[in-house]
Coordinates of C-alpha atoms and ligand atoms in Angstrom, one line a residue:
X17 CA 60.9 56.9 56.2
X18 CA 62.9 57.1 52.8
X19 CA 60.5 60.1 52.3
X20 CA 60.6 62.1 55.0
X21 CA 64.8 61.4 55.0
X22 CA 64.8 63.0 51.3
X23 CA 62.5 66.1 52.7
X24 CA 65.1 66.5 55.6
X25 CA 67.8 66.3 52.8
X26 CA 66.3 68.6 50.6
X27 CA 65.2 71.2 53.5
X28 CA 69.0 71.4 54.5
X29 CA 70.0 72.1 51.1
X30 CA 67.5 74.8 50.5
X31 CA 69.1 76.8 54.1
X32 CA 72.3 76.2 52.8
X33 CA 71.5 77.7 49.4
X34 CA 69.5 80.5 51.6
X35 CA 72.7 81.0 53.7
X36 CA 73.5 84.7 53.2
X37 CA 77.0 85.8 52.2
X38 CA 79.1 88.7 52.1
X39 CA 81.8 89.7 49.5
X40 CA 83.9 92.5 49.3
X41 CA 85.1 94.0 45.5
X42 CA 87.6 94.3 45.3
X43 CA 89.5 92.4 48.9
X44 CA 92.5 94.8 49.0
X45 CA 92.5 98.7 48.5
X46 CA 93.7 101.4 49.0
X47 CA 93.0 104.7 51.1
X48 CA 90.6 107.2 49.4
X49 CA 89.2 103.9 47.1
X50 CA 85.4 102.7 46.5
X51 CA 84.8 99.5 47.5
X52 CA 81.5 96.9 47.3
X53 CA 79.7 95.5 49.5
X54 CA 78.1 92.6 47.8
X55 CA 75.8 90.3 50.1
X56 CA 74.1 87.6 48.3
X57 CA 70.9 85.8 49.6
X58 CA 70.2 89.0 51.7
X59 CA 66.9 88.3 53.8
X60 CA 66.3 91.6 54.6
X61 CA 68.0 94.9 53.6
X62 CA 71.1 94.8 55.4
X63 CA 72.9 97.6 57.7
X64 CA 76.8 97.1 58.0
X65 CA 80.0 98.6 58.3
X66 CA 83.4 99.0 56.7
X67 CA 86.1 99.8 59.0
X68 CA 84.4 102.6 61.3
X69 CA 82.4 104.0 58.1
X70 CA 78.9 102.8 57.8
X71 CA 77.4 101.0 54.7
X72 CA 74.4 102.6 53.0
X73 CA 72.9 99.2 51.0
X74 CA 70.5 99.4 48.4
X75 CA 68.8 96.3 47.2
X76 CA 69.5 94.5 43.5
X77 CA 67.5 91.5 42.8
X78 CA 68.0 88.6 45.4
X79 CA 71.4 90.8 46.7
X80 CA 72.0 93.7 48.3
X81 CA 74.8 96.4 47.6
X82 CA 76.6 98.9 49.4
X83 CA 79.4 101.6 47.6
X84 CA 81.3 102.7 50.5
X85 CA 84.4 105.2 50.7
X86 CA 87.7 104.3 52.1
X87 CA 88.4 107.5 54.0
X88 CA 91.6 109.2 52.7
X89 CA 93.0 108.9 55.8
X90 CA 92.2 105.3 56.9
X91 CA 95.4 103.7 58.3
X92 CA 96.7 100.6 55.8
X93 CA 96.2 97.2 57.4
X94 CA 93.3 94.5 57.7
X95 CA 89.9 95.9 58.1
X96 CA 86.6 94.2 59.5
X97 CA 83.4 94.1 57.0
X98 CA 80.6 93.5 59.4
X99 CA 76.8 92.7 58.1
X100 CA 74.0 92.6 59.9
X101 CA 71.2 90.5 57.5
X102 CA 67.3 88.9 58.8
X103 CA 69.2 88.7 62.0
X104 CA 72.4 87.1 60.9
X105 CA 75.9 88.2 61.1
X106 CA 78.5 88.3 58.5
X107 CA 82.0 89.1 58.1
X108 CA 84.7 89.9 55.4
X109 CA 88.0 90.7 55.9
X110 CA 89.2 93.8 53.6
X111 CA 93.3 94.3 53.3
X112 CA 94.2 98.5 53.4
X113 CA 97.1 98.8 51.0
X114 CA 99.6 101.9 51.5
X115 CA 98.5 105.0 49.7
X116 CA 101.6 106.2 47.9
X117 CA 100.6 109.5 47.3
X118 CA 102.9 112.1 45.5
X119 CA 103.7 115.7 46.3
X120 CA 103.8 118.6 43.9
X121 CA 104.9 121.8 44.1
X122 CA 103.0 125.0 42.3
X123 CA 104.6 127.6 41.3
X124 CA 101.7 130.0 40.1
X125 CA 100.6 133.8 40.7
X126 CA 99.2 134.8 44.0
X127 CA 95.5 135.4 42.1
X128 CA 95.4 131.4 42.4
X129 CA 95.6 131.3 46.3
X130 CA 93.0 133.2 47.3
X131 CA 89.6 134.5 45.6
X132 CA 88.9 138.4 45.0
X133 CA 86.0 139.6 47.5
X134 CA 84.0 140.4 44.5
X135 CA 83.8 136.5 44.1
X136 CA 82.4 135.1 47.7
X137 CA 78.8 135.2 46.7
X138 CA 78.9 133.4 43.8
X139 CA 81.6 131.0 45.7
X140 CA 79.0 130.8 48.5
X141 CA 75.7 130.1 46.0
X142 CA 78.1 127.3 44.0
X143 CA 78.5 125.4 47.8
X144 CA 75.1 125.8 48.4
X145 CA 74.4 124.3 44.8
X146 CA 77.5 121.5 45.4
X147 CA 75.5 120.5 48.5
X148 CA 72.1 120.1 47.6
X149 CA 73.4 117.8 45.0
X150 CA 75.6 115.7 47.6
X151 CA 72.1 115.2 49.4
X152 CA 70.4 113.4 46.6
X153 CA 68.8 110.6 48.7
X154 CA 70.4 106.8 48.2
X155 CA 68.8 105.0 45.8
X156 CA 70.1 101.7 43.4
X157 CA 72.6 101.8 41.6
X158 CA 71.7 102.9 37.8
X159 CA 74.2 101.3 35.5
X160 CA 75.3 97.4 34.9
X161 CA 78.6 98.0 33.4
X162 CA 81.5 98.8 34.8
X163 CA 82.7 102.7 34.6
X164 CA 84.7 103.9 31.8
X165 CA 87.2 106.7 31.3
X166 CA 85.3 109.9 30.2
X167 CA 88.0 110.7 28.1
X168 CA 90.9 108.3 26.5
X169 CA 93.9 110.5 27.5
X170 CA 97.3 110.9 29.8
X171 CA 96.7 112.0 33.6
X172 CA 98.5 114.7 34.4
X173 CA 97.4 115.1 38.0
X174 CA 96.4 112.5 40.7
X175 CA 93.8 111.6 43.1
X176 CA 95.7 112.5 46.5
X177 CA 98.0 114.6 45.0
X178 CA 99.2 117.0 47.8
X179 CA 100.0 120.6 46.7
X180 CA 102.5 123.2 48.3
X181 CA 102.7 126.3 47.4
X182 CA 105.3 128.8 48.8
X183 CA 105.9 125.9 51.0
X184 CA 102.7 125.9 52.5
X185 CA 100.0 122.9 52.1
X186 CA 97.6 124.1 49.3
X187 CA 95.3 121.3 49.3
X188 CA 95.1 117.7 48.3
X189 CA 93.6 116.9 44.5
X190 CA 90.3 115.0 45.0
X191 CA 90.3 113.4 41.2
X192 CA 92.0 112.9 38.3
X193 CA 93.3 115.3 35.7
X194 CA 93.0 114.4 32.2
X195 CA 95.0 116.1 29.8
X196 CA 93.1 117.6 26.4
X197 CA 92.8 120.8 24.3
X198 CA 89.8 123.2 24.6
X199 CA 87.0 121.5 22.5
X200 CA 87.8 118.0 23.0
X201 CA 85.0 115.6 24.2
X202 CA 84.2 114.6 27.6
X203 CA 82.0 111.4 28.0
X204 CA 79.5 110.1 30.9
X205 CA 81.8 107.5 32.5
X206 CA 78.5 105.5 33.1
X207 CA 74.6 105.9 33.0
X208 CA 73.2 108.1 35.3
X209 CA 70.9 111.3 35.3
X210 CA 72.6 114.8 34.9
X211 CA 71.9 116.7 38.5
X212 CA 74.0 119.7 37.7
X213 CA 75.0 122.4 34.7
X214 CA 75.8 125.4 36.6
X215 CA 79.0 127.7 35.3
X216 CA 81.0 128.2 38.9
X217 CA 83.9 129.9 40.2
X218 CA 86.7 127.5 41.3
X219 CA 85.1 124.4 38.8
X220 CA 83.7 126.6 35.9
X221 CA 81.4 124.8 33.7
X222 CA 80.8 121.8 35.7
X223 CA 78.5 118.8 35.3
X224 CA 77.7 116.5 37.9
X225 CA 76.3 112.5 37.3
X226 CA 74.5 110.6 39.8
X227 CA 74.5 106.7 38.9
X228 CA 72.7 105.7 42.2
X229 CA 74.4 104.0 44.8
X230 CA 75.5 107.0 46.6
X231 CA 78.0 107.8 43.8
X232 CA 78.1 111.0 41.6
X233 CA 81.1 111.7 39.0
X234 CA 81.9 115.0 38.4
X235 CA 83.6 117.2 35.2
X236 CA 85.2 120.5 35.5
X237 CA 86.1 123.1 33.5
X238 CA 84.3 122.4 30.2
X239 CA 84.2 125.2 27.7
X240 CA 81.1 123.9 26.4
X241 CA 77.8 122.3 27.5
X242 CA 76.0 119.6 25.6
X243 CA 73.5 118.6 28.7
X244 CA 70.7 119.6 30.7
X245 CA 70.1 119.3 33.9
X246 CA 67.6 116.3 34.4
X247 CA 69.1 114.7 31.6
X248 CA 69.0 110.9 31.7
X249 CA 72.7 109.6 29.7
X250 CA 73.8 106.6 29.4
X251 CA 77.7 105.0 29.5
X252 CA 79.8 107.3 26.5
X253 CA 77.3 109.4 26.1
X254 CA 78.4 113.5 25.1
X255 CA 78.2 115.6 28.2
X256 CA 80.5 118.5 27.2
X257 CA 83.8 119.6 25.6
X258 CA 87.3 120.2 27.2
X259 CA 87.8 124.0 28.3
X260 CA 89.6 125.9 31.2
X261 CA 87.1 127.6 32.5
X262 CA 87.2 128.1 36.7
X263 CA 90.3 128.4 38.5
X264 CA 92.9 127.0 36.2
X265 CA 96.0 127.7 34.0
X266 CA 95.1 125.5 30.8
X267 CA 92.6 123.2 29.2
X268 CA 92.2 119.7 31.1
X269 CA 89.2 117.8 32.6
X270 CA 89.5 117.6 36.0
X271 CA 87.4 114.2 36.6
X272 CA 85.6 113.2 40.2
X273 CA 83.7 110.8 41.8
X274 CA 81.3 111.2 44.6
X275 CA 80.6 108.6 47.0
X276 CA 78.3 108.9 50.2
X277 CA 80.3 112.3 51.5
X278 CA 83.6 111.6 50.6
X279 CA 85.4 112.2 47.0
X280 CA 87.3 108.5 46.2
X281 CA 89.9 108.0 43.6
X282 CA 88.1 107.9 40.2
X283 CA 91.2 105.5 39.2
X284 CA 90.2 102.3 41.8
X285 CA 86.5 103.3 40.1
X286 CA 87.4 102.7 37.0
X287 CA 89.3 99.6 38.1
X288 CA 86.1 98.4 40.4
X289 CA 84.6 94.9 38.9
X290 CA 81.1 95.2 39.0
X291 CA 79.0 92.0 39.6
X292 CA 77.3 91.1 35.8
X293 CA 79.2 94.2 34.3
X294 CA 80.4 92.8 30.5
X295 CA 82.8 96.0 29.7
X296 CA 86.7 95.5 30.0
X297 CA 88.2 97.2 32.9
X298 CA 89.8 100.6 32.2
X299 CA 93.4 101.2 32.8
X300 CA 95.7 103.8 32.0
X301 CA 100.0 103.8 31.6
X302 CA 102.3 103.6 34.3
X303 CA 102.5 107.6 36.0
X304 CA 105.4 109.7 34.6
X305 CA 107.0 112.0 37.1
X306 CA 105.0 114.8 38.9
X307 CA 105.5 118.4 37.3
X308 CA 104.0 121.6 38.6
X309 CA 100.9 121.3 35.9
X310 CA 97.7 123.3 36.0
X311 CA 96.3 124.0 39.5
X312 CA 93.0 124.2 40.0
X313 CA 91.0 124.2 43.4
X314 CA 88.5 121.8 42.4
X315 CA 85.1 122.2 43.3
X316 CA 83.9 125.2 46.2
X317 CA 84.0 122.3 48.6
X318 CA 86.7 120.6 47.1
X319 CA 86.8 119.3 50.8
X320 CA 85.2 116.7 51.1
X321 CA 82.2 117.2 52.8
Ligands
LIG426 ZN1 92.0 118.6 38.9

C-alpha cells in the first residue's frame, strides 16, 4: 500500500512538473514593441495569439518561443495571450502602455518628397529585393544574448516619430536614428546571417540581419560595406561604416528591426530580456527635444508590409 501511495505521489508530481506554462517578456509594453512568448514544458509545438495577431512559435529545447509585434496601432489596455499546447489551453495577461509618440516637422527641399521618374525601377527592383527577404521562412531564434546597440551613440530620431511636412503627414519613422560621422562603425546588434548588401534608393547601402525568430535588423545608409551577403556574424561583429548614402541630408545610421511583417521599435528590443541571455540590457539617455534632423524615407517599403 505504502508503495503504490509513493507511485501515486510521485506520478502527481511528475504532471505537475509536466504542467505547461506560458510567460510573456516583458508583461507591459507598449504599441509598435516585440514581445515573447515563452511556454515552458510545451508538449507539442504550440499555435497562439497575442491580442488579434497570431504567434509564429519555434521550438528551444523543452520550451517553445514566439517573437510577436505589437501592431503600431494596437489600442493601450490589457490584452489576452492565448496558447493552444498537446491540447491544453493557456493564458497570460499582457498590459498595452500608451505610446507617446512625438511629432516633428521637416523643413527640407521638395527633391525629398517625391522620387524623380528616372528612379521608379530601381525603387521598384529594391521592394522586390526588401520583400523576398521579409519572406525568409521562420526558423529558431539564432542568438542567446540579448541585443545590443549597433552603435554607442545619441538618437536623434525615434521609432513612431510622425513627420509633417508643409503640414501634410510625411510618414511615421519605423527605427531609430543614431547619430555618427561618415566612417564610423556600425555593429551586428546580435548573431544572425547577413541576407542583404544591396546599394538602394531611399536606404542606400543597406544591410539586413536575420537572427531567426521572425526578426531581421536592418542598417541604412552606410558609406561603406564590410559584409557579404550569406555572411554568418555574430553579436558586435563589423558590418559597415556610418555614411549618408539614400535619401538623407547627413551621416546617421538609421537602425530597424523586422519582426513577422511589421517594423517594432528597435528601443523595447534592445530592452527585451531574453531567457539565459548573460549581456546587460542596453539603454540609452533620457530623449532631448525633437528638432527637424535628417529625413530619410527609410526603406522602399518603409511601410510596413
Ligand atoms: Zn531613420
Amino acid at each position: 500500500m505504502r508503495r503504490s501511495a509513493a507511485l501515486l505521489a510521485l506520478s502527481v508530481s511528475l504532471a505537475a512538473a509536466a504542467a505547461p506554462s506560458v510567460e510573456v517578456i516583458p508583461a507591459r509594453a507598449k504599441p509598435g514593441d516585440p514581445v515573447l512568448v515563452v511556454v515552458r514544458g510545451a508538449k507539442a509545438l504550440p499555435t497562439g495569439t497575442v491580442g488579434t495577431h497570431e504567434a509564429s512559435f519555434y521550438s528551444r529545447g523543452d520550451d517553445a518561443e514566439a517573437l510577436v509585434p505589437l501592431p503600431i496601432e494596437q489600442e493601450p489596455g490589457l490584452l489576452e495571450v492565448r496558447v493552444t499546447t498537446g491540447g491544453e489551453s493557456l493564458r497570460a495577461p499582457l498590459e498595452v502602455l500608451p505610446p507617446e509618440f512625438r511629432e516633428r516637422k521637416l523643413t527640407v527641399p521638395s527633391k525629398y518628397v517625391r522620387p524623380p521618374a528616372s528612379a521608379r525601377a530601381q525603387i521598384k527592383a529594391d521592394g522586390v529585393a526588401f520583400q523576398k527577404a521579409w519572406a525568409t521562412p521562420l526558423h529558431p531564434r539564432a542568438f542567446t544574448d540579448n541585443f545590443q546597440k549597433p552603435r554607442d551613440a545619441v538618437i536623434t530620431a525615434y521609432f513612431g516619430d510622425h513627420r509633417t511636412y508643409n503640414g501634410k503627414k510625411l510618414n511615421t519613422h519605423y527605427a531609430l536614428d543614431l547619430d555618427g560621422a561618415t566612417g564610423e562603425e556600425i555593429r551586428a546588434a546580435n548573431d544572425g546571417r547577413v541576407i542583404l548588401v544591396r546599394p538602394c534608393y531611399y536606404s542606400g547601402n543597406t544591410v539586413l540581419v536575420d537572427h531567426g525568430a521572425g526578426l531581421i535588423t536592418a542598417y541604412f545608409h552606410m558609406s561603406k560595406f564590410l559584409v557579404k551577403q550569406g555572411q554568418e556574424v555574430r553579436r558586435g561583429d563589423l558590418l559597415g561604416l556610418v555614411g549618408k548614402t539614400g535619401r538623407v541630408t547627413g551621416p546617421h545610421l538609421h537602425f530597424g528591426a523586422h519582426l513577422g511583417s511589421l517594423w517594432v521599435n528597435p528601443q523595447a528590443l534592445l530592452a527585451l530580456p531574453f531567457p539565459g541571455a548573460s549581456s546587460p540590457l542596453e539603454t540609452f539617455p533620457p530623449p532631448e527635444a525633437p528638432d527637424a534632423g535628417t529625413p530619410d524615407g527609410g526603406s522602399p517599403d518603409a511601410g510596413r508590409r
